[in-house]
Short mmCIF file of C-alpha atoms in Angstrom, two decimals:
data_model
loop_
_atom_site.label_atom_id
_atom_site.label_comp_id
_atom_site.label_asym_id
_atom_site.label_seq_id
_atom_site.Cartn_x
_atom_site.Cartn_y
_atom_site.Cartn_z
CA MET A 1 0.00 0.00 0.00
CA ASN A 2 3.11 2.24 -0.11
CA GLY A 3 2.53 3.69 3.35
CA THR A 4 -1.15 4.48 2.88
CA ARG A 5 -3.92 2.91 4.88
CA MET A 6 -6.23 0.47 3.15
CA ARG A 7 -9.85 1.60 2.91
CA VAL A 8 -12.29 -1.26 3.48
CA VAL A 9 -16.07 -1.34 3.26
CA VAL A 10 -17.74 -4.16 5.16
CA VAL A 11 -21.23 -5.04 3.95
CA GLY A 12 -23.28 -6.38 6.85
CA ALA A 13 -23.14 -5.66 10.59
CA GLY A 14 -23.76 -9.17 11.79
CA LEU A 15 -21.26 -11.08 13.89
CA ALA A 16 -19.01 -11.95 10.96
CA GLY A 17 -18.86 -8.43 9.53
CA LEU A 18 -18.32 -6.77 12.90
CA THR A 19 -15.58 -9.24 13.83
CA ALA A 20 -13.79 -8.61 10.54
CA ALA A 21 -14.18 -4.85 10.93
CA VAL A 22 -12.64 -4.75 14.41
CA ASP A 23 -9.70 -6.91 13.31
CA LEU A 24 -9.13 -4.72 10.26
CA VAL A 25 -9.28 -1.49 12.25
CA ASN A 26 -6.78 -2.91 14.70
CA ALA A 27 -4.47 -3.67 11.78
CA GLY A 28 -4.62 -0.05 10.60
CA ALA A 29 -7.34 -0.11 7.95
CA VAL A 30 -9.87 2.67 7.44
CA VAL A 31 -13.14 0.78 7.78
CA THR A 32 -16.78 1.59 7.10
CA VAL A 33 -19.49 -0.94 7.95
CA LEU A 34 -22.73 -0.69 5.96
CA GLU A 35 -25.85 -2.28 7.43
CA ALA A 36 -29.23 -2.32 5.72
CA ARG A 37 -31.22 -2.59 8.94
CA ASP A 38 -31.70 0.02 11.64
CA ARG A 39 -29.79 -2.21 14.09
CA VAL A 40 -26.65 -4.31 14.23
CA GLY A 41 -26.57 -8.05 14.87
CA GLY A 42 -28.05 -9.65 11.76
CA ARG A 43 -29.44 -13.01 12.85
CA MET A 44 -28.57 -12.25 16.48
CA HIS A 45 -31.50 -10.22 17.74
CA GLY A 46 -32.78 -9.41 21.22
CA ILE A 47 -36.55 -9.57 21.70
CA PRO A 48 -37.91 -7.62 24.73
CA VAL A 49 -40.04 -9.97 26.81
CA SER A 50 -40.22 -8.07 30.10
CA SER A 51 -38.93 -4.84 31.60
CA GLY A 52 -35.17 -4.81 30.95
CA ILE A 53 -35.10 -8.46 29.83
CA SER A 54 -34.62 -9.74 26.30
CA ALA A 55 -34.76 -13.21 24.80
CA ASP A 56 -32.78 -14.45 21.82
CA GLY A 57 -34.89 -14.05 18.72
CA GLY A 58 -32.16 -15.63 16.63
CA ALA A 59 -28.85 -17.35 17.38
CA ALA A 60 -28.63 -18.28 21.02
CA TYR A 61 -26.63 -21.33 22.09
CA LEU A 62 -22.97 -22.21 22.45
CA GLY A 63 -20.69 -24.86 23.90
CA VAL A 64 -17.15 -25.44 25.08
CA ARG A 65 -15.81 -26.08 21.57
CA HIS A 66 -16.86 -22.60 20.46
CA THR A 67 -13.51 -21.17 21.46
CA GLU A 68 -13.53 -17.99 19.37
CA LEU A 69 -16.98 -17.04 20.64
CA LEU A 70 -16.00 -17.70 24.26
CA ALA A 71 -12.87 -15.59 23.79
CA GLN A 72 -14.93 -12.69 22.46
CA LEU A 73 -17.34 -12.95 25.37
CA ARG A 74 -14.44 -12.73 27.82
CA GLU A 75 -12.94 -9.78 25.93
CA TYR A 76 -16.18 -7.80 26.10
CA GLY A 77 -17.05 -8.75 29.65
CA LEU A 78 -20.08 -10.88 28.80
CA GLY A 79 -21.04 -14.06 30.61
CA VAL A 80 -22.94 -17.24 29.87
CA ALA A 81 -26.03 -18.76 31.43
CA SER A 82 -26.48 -22.50 31.72
CA THR A 83 -29.25 -24.19 29.72
CA GLU A 84 -29.47 -26.99 32.29
CA MET A 85 -33.08 -27.91 32.94
CA ALA A 86 -34.53 -29.98 35.76
CA GLY A 87 -37.87 -31.77 35.50
CA ASP A 88 -39.80 -33.91 33.08
CA SER A 89 -39.98 -33.47 29.32
CA THR A 90 -43.29 -33.21 27.51
CA PHE A 91 -44.10 -34.99 24.26
CA LEU A 92 -47.05 -34.68 21.91
CA MET A 93 -46.95 -37.65 19.54
CA ALA A 94 -49.87 -38.86 17.43
CA GLY A 95 -52.10 -36.50 19.38
CA GLN A 96 -51.17 -38.05 22.72
CA ARG A 97 -49.45 -36.03 25.46
CA THR A 98 -46.94 -37.78 27.70
CA THR A 99 -44.25 -36.71 30.15
CA THR A 100 -41.02 -38.50 30.99
CA PRO A 101 -37.77 -37.73 32.83
CA GLY A 102 -35.70 -38.18 29.65
CA ARG A 103 -35.42 -36.07 26.53
CA VAL A 104 -35.85 -38.86 24.01
CA PRO A 105 -39.33 -38.91 22.42
CA PRO A 106 -41.46 -42.01 23.06
CA LEU A 107 -40.50 -43.61 19.76
CA GLY A 108 -38.94 -46.97 19.02
CA ALA A 109 -35.40 -47.06 20.39
CA VAL A 110 -34.26 -49.61 17.81
CA ALA A 111 -35.67 -47.54 14.95
CA LEU A 112 -33.99 -44.36 16.20
CA GLY A 113 -30.74 -46.20 16.81
CA ASP A 114 -30.76 -47.48 13.25
CA LEU A 115 -31.47 -43.97 11.95
CA PHE A 116 -28.52 -42.49 13.84
CA ASP A 117 -26.26 -45.31 12.65
CA ARG A 118 -27.13 -44.44 9.06
CA LEU A 119 -26.59 -40.73 9.71
CA ASP A 120 -23.26 -41.39 11.42
CA GLU A 121 -22.08 -43.42 8.43
CA ILE A 122 -22.79 -40.60 5.98
CA VAL A 123 -21.41 -37.88 8.27
CA ALA A 124 -18.14 -39.81 8.66
CA SER A 125 -17.71 -40.00 4.87
CA VAL A 126 -17.75 -36.24 4.26
CA ARG A 127 -14.69 -34.01 4.05
CA THR A 128 -15.43 -30.90 6.07
CA ASP A 129 -12.47 -29.05 4.52
CA ALA A 130 -13.89 -29.56 1.02
CA PRO A 131 -17.31 -31.26 1.00
CA TRP A 132 -17.47 -31.19 -2.79
CA LEU A 133 -14.38 -33.45 -2.89
CA SER A 134 -15.87 -36.06 -0.56
CA PRO A 135 -16.13 -39.65 -1.79
CA ASP A 136 -19.44 -40.05 -3.61
CA ALA A 137 -20.00 -36.27 -3.37
CA GLU A 138 -21.74 -36.06 -6.73
CA ARG A 139 -24.42 -38.58 -5.75
CA LEU A 140 -24.84 -37.23 -2.22
CA ASP A 141 -25.24 -33.68 -3.53
CA ARG A 142 -27.68 -34.72 -6.23
CA ILE A 143 -30.36 -36.19 -3.96
CA SER A 144 -32.41 -34.54 -1.27
CA VAL A 145 -32.56 -35.87 2.27
CA ALA A 146 -36.24 -36.62 1.72
CA GLN A 147 -35.37 -38.82 -1.28
CA TRP A 148 -32.63 -40.56 0.69
CA ALA A 149 -34.94 -41.16 3.64
CA ALA A 150 -37.65 -42.64 1.42
CA ASP A 151 -35.13 -45.15 0.09
CA VAL A 152 -33.39 -46.22 3.30
CA ILE A 153 -35.71 -45.53 6.25
CA ASP A 154 -38.57 -47.99 6.71
CA HIS A 155 -39.75 -47.60 10.28
CA PRO A 156 -42.50 -45.00 10.84
CA ASP A 157 -40.90 -43.81 14.08
CA ALA A 158 -37.65 -42.98 12.27
CA GLN A 159 -39.61 -41.27 9.51
CA THR A 160 -41.38 -39.18 12.16
CA PHE A 161 -38.19 -38.27 13.99
CA LEU A 162 -35.89 -37.29 11.10
CA PRO A 163 -37.66 -34.02 10.13
CA LEU A 164 -37.94 -33.07 13.81
CA PHE A 165 -34.22 -33.66 14.28
CA LEU A 166 -33.18 -31.74 11.16
CA GLY A 167 -35.56 -28.94 12.03
CA GLU A 168 -33.97 -28.56 15.46
CA MET A 169 -30.38 -28.93 14.23
CA MET A 170 -30.50 -27.08 10.91
CA ALA A 171 -33.91 -25.40 10.56
CA ALA A 172 -34.28 -27.53 7.47
CA ASP A 173 -37.04 -29.36 5.67
CA PRO A 174 -35.58 -32.70 4.44
CA ALA A 175 -36.96 -31.97 0.99
CA SER A 176 -34.96 -28.73 0.68
CA ILE A 177 -31.38 -29.87 1.38
CA SER A 178 -29.00 -32.31 -0.23
CA VAL A 179 -27.67 -35.30 1.65
CA LEU A 180 -24.19 -33.81 1.25
CA HIS A 181 -25.27 -30.59 2.95
CA MET A 182 -26.88 -32.45 5.83
CA ALA A 183 -23.79 -34.58 6.38
CA PHE A 184 -21.42 -31.61 6.11
CA TYR A 185 -23.45 -29.44 8.48
CA LEU A 186 -23.63 -32.12 11.14
CA SER A 187 -19.92 -32.90 10.83
CA SER A 188 -18.83 -29.25 10.69
CA GLY A 189 -20.70 -28.50 13.90
CA GLY A 190 -18.89 -31.17 15.88
CA GLY A 191 -20.92 -34.25 15.07
CA ILE A 192 -24.47 -35.34 15.75
CA ARG A 193 -24.10 -36.01 19.45
CA TYR A 194 -22.27 -32.77 20.20
CA LEU A 195 -24.74 -30.64 18.24
CA ASN A 196 -27.71 -32.36 19.84
CA ALA A 197 -26.48 -32.11 23.44
CA PHE A 198 -27.17 -29.51 26.09
CA GLU A 199 -24.83 -30.56 28.91
CA GLY A 200 -21.35 -30.80 27.38
CA GLY A 201 -22.66 -30.04 23.91
CA ALA A 202 -23.30 -27.19 21.50
CA GLN A 203 -26.35 -26.04 23.48
CA GLN A 204 -24.70 -25.95 26.90
CA TRP A 205 -25.00 -22.18 27.43
CA ARG A 206 -26.75 -19.01 26.31
CA ILE A 207 -25.10 -15.60 26.34
CA ASP A 208 -26.31 -14.00 29.56
CA GLY A 209 -28.66 -11.16 28.64
CA GLY A 210 -28.88 -12.18 24.99
CA SER A 211 -26.47 -12.81 22.12
CA HIS A 212 -27.25 -9.40 20.61
CA LEU A 213 -25.17 -7.85 23.41
CA LEU A 214 -21.99 -9.16 21.78
CA CYS A 215 -22.78 -7.49 18.45
CA GLU A 216 -23.68 -4.27 20.22
CA ALA A 217 -20.34 -4.36 22.07
CA LEU A 218 -18.44 -4.86 18.81
CA ALA A 219 -20.38 -2.01 17.20
CA ASP A 220 -19.70 0.26 20.18
CA ARG A 221 -16.00 -0.37 19.72
CA LEU A 222 -16.26 0.59 16.07
CA GLY A 223 -18.25 3.75 16.84
CA ASP A 224 -19.33 5.89 13.92
CA ARG A 225 -17.63 3.55 11.44
CA VAL A 226 -20.94 1.64 11.49
CA ARG A 227 -23.59 3.15 9.20
CA LEU A 228 -27.14 1.85 9.59
CA ASP A 229 -29.97 2.07 7.06
CA ARG A 230 -27.54 1.50 4.18
CA PRO A 231 -28.84 -1.29 1.89
CA VAL A 232 -26.11 -2.13 -0.64
CA LEU A 233 -27.34 -2.47 -4.22
CA ALA A 234 -24.18 -2.58 -6.32
CA ILE A 235 -20.43 -3.14 -6.03
CA GLU A 236 -18.33 -1.95 -8.96
CA GLN A 237 -14.60 -2.56 -9.32
CA ASP A 238 -12.18 -0.60 -11.45
CA ARG A 239 -8.42 -0.37 -11.77
CA ASP A 240 -8.05 1.88 -8.72
CA GLY A 241 -10.59 0.50 -6.27
CA VAL A 242 -14.22 -0.30 -5.56
CA THR A 243 -17.41 1.78 -5.46
CA VAL A 244 -20.19 0.54 -3.22
CA ALA A 245 -23.63 1.97 -4.01
CA CYS A 246 -26.36 2.01 -1.39
CA GLY A 247 -30.03 2.32 -2.20
CA PRO A 248 -32.35 4.91 -0.70
CA ASP A 249 -32.35 5.03 3.09
CA SER A 250 -35.41 5.79 5.21
CA GLU A 251 -35.16 9.43 4.10
CA GLY A 252 -34.87 8.54 0.43
CA ILE A 253 -31.16 9.39 0.17
CA SER A 254 -28.80 7.18 -1.83
CA THR A 255 -25.08 7.08 -0.99
CA THR A 256 -21.87 5.70 -2.44
CA TYR A 257 -18.63 4.70 -0.73
CA ARG A 258 -15.18 4.35 -2.21
CA ALA A 259 -12.76 1.68 -0.97
CA ASP A 260 -9.73 -0.38 -1.86
CA ARG A 261 -11.42 -3.64 -0.88
CA VAL A 262 -14.83 -4.87 0.22
CA VAL A 263 -15.94 -7.59 2.62
CA VAL A 264 -19.39 -8.99 1.84
CA ALA A 265 -20.60 -10.52 5.10
CA ILE A 266 -24.27 -11.23 4.44
CA PRO A 267 -26.22 -14.45 3.72
CA PRO A 268 -25.75 -15.91 0.22
CA LEU A 269 -29.29 -15.16 -0.91
CA LEU A 270 -28.77 -11.49 -0.07
CA ALA A 271 -25.33 -11.37 -1.68
CA GLN A 272 -26.86 -12.80 -4.84
CA GLN A 273 -29.17 -9.76 -5.05
CA ILE A 274 -26.26 -7.30 -5.24
CA GLU A 275 -25.23 -6.20 -8.71
CA PHE A 276 -21.52 -6.90 -9.16
CA ARG A 277 -19.56 -5.21 -11.91
CA PRO A 278 -17.74 -7.10 -13.29
CA GLY A 279 -20.13 -9.97 -12.67
CA LEU A 280 -19.33 -12.91 -10.44
CA PRO A 281 -17.79 -15.93 -12.18
CA GLU A 282 -19.95 -18.16 -9.96
CA PRO A 283 -23.15 -17.25 -8.10
CA ARG A 284 -23.41 -16.92 -4.32
CA ALA A 285 -26.71 -18.82 -4.39
CA THR A 286 -28.74 -20.81 -6.89
CA ALA A 287 -32.41 -21.56 -7.43
CA ALA A 288 -31.90 -24.59 -5.15
CA THR A 289 -30.48 -22.53 -2.26
CA GLY A 290 -33.11 -22.18 0.44
CA ARG A 291 -33.86 -20.00 3.43
CA GLY A 292 -33.25 -21.42 6.87
CA CYS A 293 -36.77 -22.37 7.93
CA ALA A 294 -37.03 -21.04 11.48
CA VAL A 295 -39.58 -19.01 13.41
CA LYS A 296 -39.16 -18.39 17.14
CA VAL A 297 -42.06 -17.86 19.51
CA HIS A 298 -41.46 -16.43 22.99
CA LEU A 299 -44.07 -16.93 25.68
CA SER A 300 -43.61 -14.83 28.81
CA TYR A 301 -44.83 -15.68 32.33
CA PRO A 302 -44.33 -14.03 35.73
CA SER A 303 -41.84 -16.81 36.57
CA PRO A 304 -40.94 -20.30 35.25
CA ILE A 305 -44.15 -21.66 36.74
CA TRP A 306 -43.99 -24.97 34.80
CA ARG A 307 -41.22 -25.94 37.22
CA ASP A 308 -43.80 -25.98 40.01
CA SER A 309 -45.42 -28.93 38.21
CA GLY A 310 -42.11 -30.77 37.89
CA LEU A 311 -41.69 -29.89 34.21
CA SER A 312 -38.53 -28.71 32.52
CA GLY A 313 -40.25 -26.74 29.77
CA TRP A 314 -38.56 -28.95 27.17
CA SER A 315 -41.03 -30.47 24.72
CA VAL A 316 -41.14 -32.15 21.32
CA SER A 317 -44.23 -32.40 19.13
CA ALA A 318 -44.68 -34.51 16.02
CA GLN A 319 -46.93 -31.85 14.49
CA GLY A 320 -46.52 -28.11 14.42
CA PRO A 321 -46.47 -25.35 14.85
CA LEU A 322 -44.26 -25.61 17.97
CA LEU A 323 -42.13 -28.62 17.13
CA SER A 324 -40.07 -28.03 20.28
CA THR A 325 -39.99 -25.73 23.28
CA VAL A 326 -37.23 -24.92 25.75
CA ASP A 327 -36.97 -23.02 29.02
CA ASP A 328 -35.00 -19.84 28.29
CA SER A 329 -35.75 -18.09 31.59
CA PRO A 330 -32.99 -15.90 33.04
CA PRO A 331 -30.93 -17.37 35.90
CA ASP A 332 -32.62 -15.16 38.51
CA GLU A 333 -36.07 -16.46 37.47
CA SER A 334 -37.34 -12.88 37.38
CA VAL A 335 -39.49 -13.89 34.40
CA GLY A 336 -40.45 -17.19 32.83
CA ILE A 337 -39.62 -17.57 29.14
CA LEU A 338 -40.72 -20.53 27.06
CA THR A 339 -39.17 -20.43 23.60
CA GLY A 340 -40.98 -22.34 20.88
CA PHE A 341 -39.29 -23.39 17.65
CA VAL A 342 -41.22 -23.62 14.41
CA THR A 343 -38.90 -25.19 11.85
CA GLY A 344 -38.75 -26.93 8.49
CA ALA A 345 -41.97 -27.30 6.53
CA ALA A 346 -43.98 -26.17 9.57
CA ALA A 347 -42.16 -22.83 9.50
CA SER A 348 -43.10 -22.19 5.88
CA ALA A 349 -46.77 -22.82 6.67
CA PHE A 350 -46.60 -20.74 9.86
CA SER A 351 -44.92 -17.83 8.06
CA ALA A 352 -47.80 -17.69 5.60
CA MET A 353 -50.27 -16.95 8.43
CA SER A 354 -51.29 -13.51 9.62
CA GLU A 355 -49.79 -12.29 12.90
CA ALA A 356 -53.08 -12.95 14.69
CA GLU A 357 -53.27 -16.46 13.26
CA GLN A 358 -49.66 -17.17 14.26
CA ARG A 359 -50.31 -16.06 17.81
CA GLU A 360 -53.49 -18.10 18.16
CA ALA A 361 -51.88 -21.22 16.69
CA ALA A 362 -48.91 -20.90 19.07
CA LEU A 363 -51.16 -20.37 22.10
CA ALA A 364 -53.42 -23.28 21.17
CA HIS A 365 -50.39 -25.58 20.85
CA THR A 366 -49.05 -24.38 24.20
CA ARG A 367 -52.38 -25.20 25.87
CA ARG A 368 -52.13 -28.76 24.55
CA LEU A 369 -48.55 -29.11 25.76
CA PHE A 370 -48.95 -27.42 29.15
CA PRO A 371 -52.65 -27.39 30.09
CA GLN A 372 -51.80 -26.46 33.69
CA LEU A 373 -50.27 -23.11 32.67
CA PRO A 374 -52.23 -19.86 32.58
CA ALA A 375 -52.20 -17.72 29.45
CA PRO A 376 -48.82 -16.05 28.95
CA SER A 377 -48.48 -12.37 29.67
CA GLN A 378 -46.88 -11.86 26.28
CA CYS A 379 -46.48 -13.83 23.05
CA THR A 380 -43.94 -12.60 20.49
CA VAL A 381 -43.16 -14.11 17.11
CA THR A 382 -39.86 -13.66 15.27
CA ASP A 383 -40.45 -14.82 11.71
CA TRP A 384 -37.06 -15.17 10.01
CA LEU A 385 -38.48 -16.37 6.72
CA SER A 386 -40.13 -12.99 6.20
CA GLU A 387 -37.06 -10.97 7.26
CA THR A 388 -35.98 -8.99 4.19
CA TYR A 389 -32.35 -8.68 5.27
CA SER A 390 -31.89 -12.22 6.59
CA LYS A 391 -33.84 -14.50 4.27
CA GLY A 392 -34.10 -17.19 6.87
CA CYS A 393 -32.31 -18.44 9.96
CA TYR A 394 -30.21 -20.29 11.25
CA ALA A 395 -28.34 -20.28 7.92
CA ALA A 396 -28.91 -20.73 4.21
CA LEU A 397 -29.85 -24.25 3.14
CA PHE A 398 -27.76 -25.74 0.34
CA GLY A 399 -30.09 -27.69 -1.92
CA PRO A 400 -29.31 -30.44 -4.41
CA GLY A 401 -26.33 -29.49 -6.56
CA ASP A 402 -25.31 -26.48 -4.48
CA TRP A 403 -22.13 -27.79 -2.88
CA LEU A 404 -20.63 -28.94 -6.16
CA ARG A 405 -21.60 -25.63 -7.80
CA LEU A 406 -20.93 -23.17 -4.96
CA GLY A 407 -18.38 -24.89 -2.75
CA PRO A 408 -15.17 -24.36 -4.77
CA SER A 409 -15.76 -20.58 -4.95
CA LEU A 410 -17.17 -20.20 -1.43
CA ILE A 411 -14.27 -18.11 -0.10
CA GLU A 412 -12.41 -17.32 -3.34
CA PRO A 413 -12.11 -13.50 -3.61
CA HIS A 414 -13.68 -11.85 -6.63
CA GLY A 415 -10.97 -9.34 -7.38
CA ARG A 416 -11.19 -6.80 -4.55
CA VAL A 417 -14.32 -8.43 -3.08
CA HIS A 418 -13.88 -10.86 -0.19
CA TRP A 419 -16.45 -13.10 1.48
CA ALA A 420 -17.42 -13.66 5.11
CA GLY A 421 -20.45 -14.97 6.99
CA THR A 422 -21.19 -18.23 8.75
CA GLU A 423 -22.09 -19.82 5.39
CA THR A 424 -18.48 -19.31 4.27
CA SER A 425 -17.04 -21.15 7.27
CA LEU A 426 -16.14 -24.81 6.87
CA GLU A 427 -15.90 -24.98 10.66
CA PHE A 428 -19.17 -24.63 12.62
CA PHE A 429 -21.11 -23.67 9.50
CA GLY A 430 -24.38 -21.99 10.44
CA LEU A 431 -23.35 -21.20 14.03
CA MET A 432 -22.11 -18.05 15.78
CA GLU A 433 -18.70 -19.72 16.06
CA GLY A 434 -18.61 -20.15 12.30
CA ALA A 435 -19.48 -16.48 11.79
CA ILE A 436 -16.61 -15.33 14.01
CA ARG A 437 -14.13 -17.68 12.35
CA SER A 438 -15.16 -16.40 8.93
CA GLY A 439 -14.62 -12.80 10.07
CA ARG A 440 -11.19 -13.65 11.45
CA ARG A 441 -10.29 -15.49 8.24
CA VAL A 442 -11.30 -12.72 5.89
CA ALA A 443 -9.56 -10.05 7.96
CA ALA A 444 -6.32 -12.06 7.97
CA GLU A 445 -6.72 -12.62 4.24
CA MET A 446 -7.06 -8.90 3.56
CA ILE A 447 -4.27 -7.93 5.93
CA ALA A 448 -1.97 -10.27 4.04
CA ALA A 449 -3.21 -8.77 0.78
CA GLY A 450 -2.10 -5.25 1.47
CA ILE A 451 -2.65 -3.31 4.68
CA SER A 452 0.37 -1.05 5.06
CA GLN A 453 3.00 -2.34 7.43
CA THR A 454 4.25 1.25 7.89
CA ASP A 455 0.98 2.41 9.41
CA SER A 456 -0.31 -0.58 11.35
CA ARG A 457 -0.85 1.16 14.69
CA LYS A 458 -3.86 -0.14 16.58
CA VAL A 459 -6.75 2.24 16.29
CA VAL A 460 -9.09 0.22 18.51
CA SER A 461 -7.89 -0.81 21.95
CA ARG A 462 -8.17 -4.51 22.60
#
């Protein structure tokens, strides 16, 4: 850079973009973060459920293997809250409500064991460093999980459980993802048992106070480098740099920003909507790429009163809308929070309802699950499928053919344009940990590409 400081525009103020921005500023870059929403955080979003208390409307859980996330929490003085739950689980299967001390639904143990054996076999065959180069990758990426299940799963209990499992783990409908994507996702996240576990697993903790606090802390460190209400429409490269064009903000004003390099840290379906000049050699998403099918419902009570009946708040239902619920109450029990998950095909149907219909359907399901509970004081719905600047949650769903088409160019820079976001991480894809690792990767990539070594003083204190 001949002694000058690299100018970088970061598109997206989610966890990946903010992480990259802080690292780049610390390396001496002049950074501007452009965010289309009126808030930071992306798919990490705090939902007010009581006075001074928020629940996680999006990404929420973490475990001991999420080392980069834990390090950031320590750096910003944030803590974790245990997800440990005491009491019986509730199940609603074939219209029948049962409770049991365990968390395994009342389905055939042999059938579920056989299902997990088959899943383990496929997961073990996939290369997480390059899924598209896995043995039999072409066949595994060609067929959907629904097709695979129809061919290899005979027992009705296993057929019932698979979509519930994939909905909880991936927010996916088996018909919308390839077998290769399922196997990669489960392997990338640490394996089936780690991803599925609370104690000792990927769901061991929540960020105390809400995961959005981490993004707000990162944004506070960046200060006025973060510009909200800046939807990016076009990115044009020339011999001397890059021009980033933003569409009209809430006041109808369009803006442009000039930079040496750009980090695009938004979901693939959003990146695909940006006009790139010159055009991308490979797309960021295809017609097969789907939205993460997740809707979260938060039910608020004066306290976790289900515990008085010996219940944990954990439930699983074979039919929607609330395919599972979990106790997300704060450690001081100052309010009771039941979080319901609407995922997979049920999420698509739920998202098509009006707000009033969504609320009534969620409350009716809750009455069937927990008939001893009074009506909640508040019911909030966070519908990620309808979020313009997310296009789904937890992460994009790679459909048949996507990994072979998109995988090789997933992190390959397009000239001066670099890529971040949890969907670009081959480690912990779809998780907060994956987002942070992608931000760290892209910042290191750009630092190596040209930030001046003669002006690398740290602008942001660590």
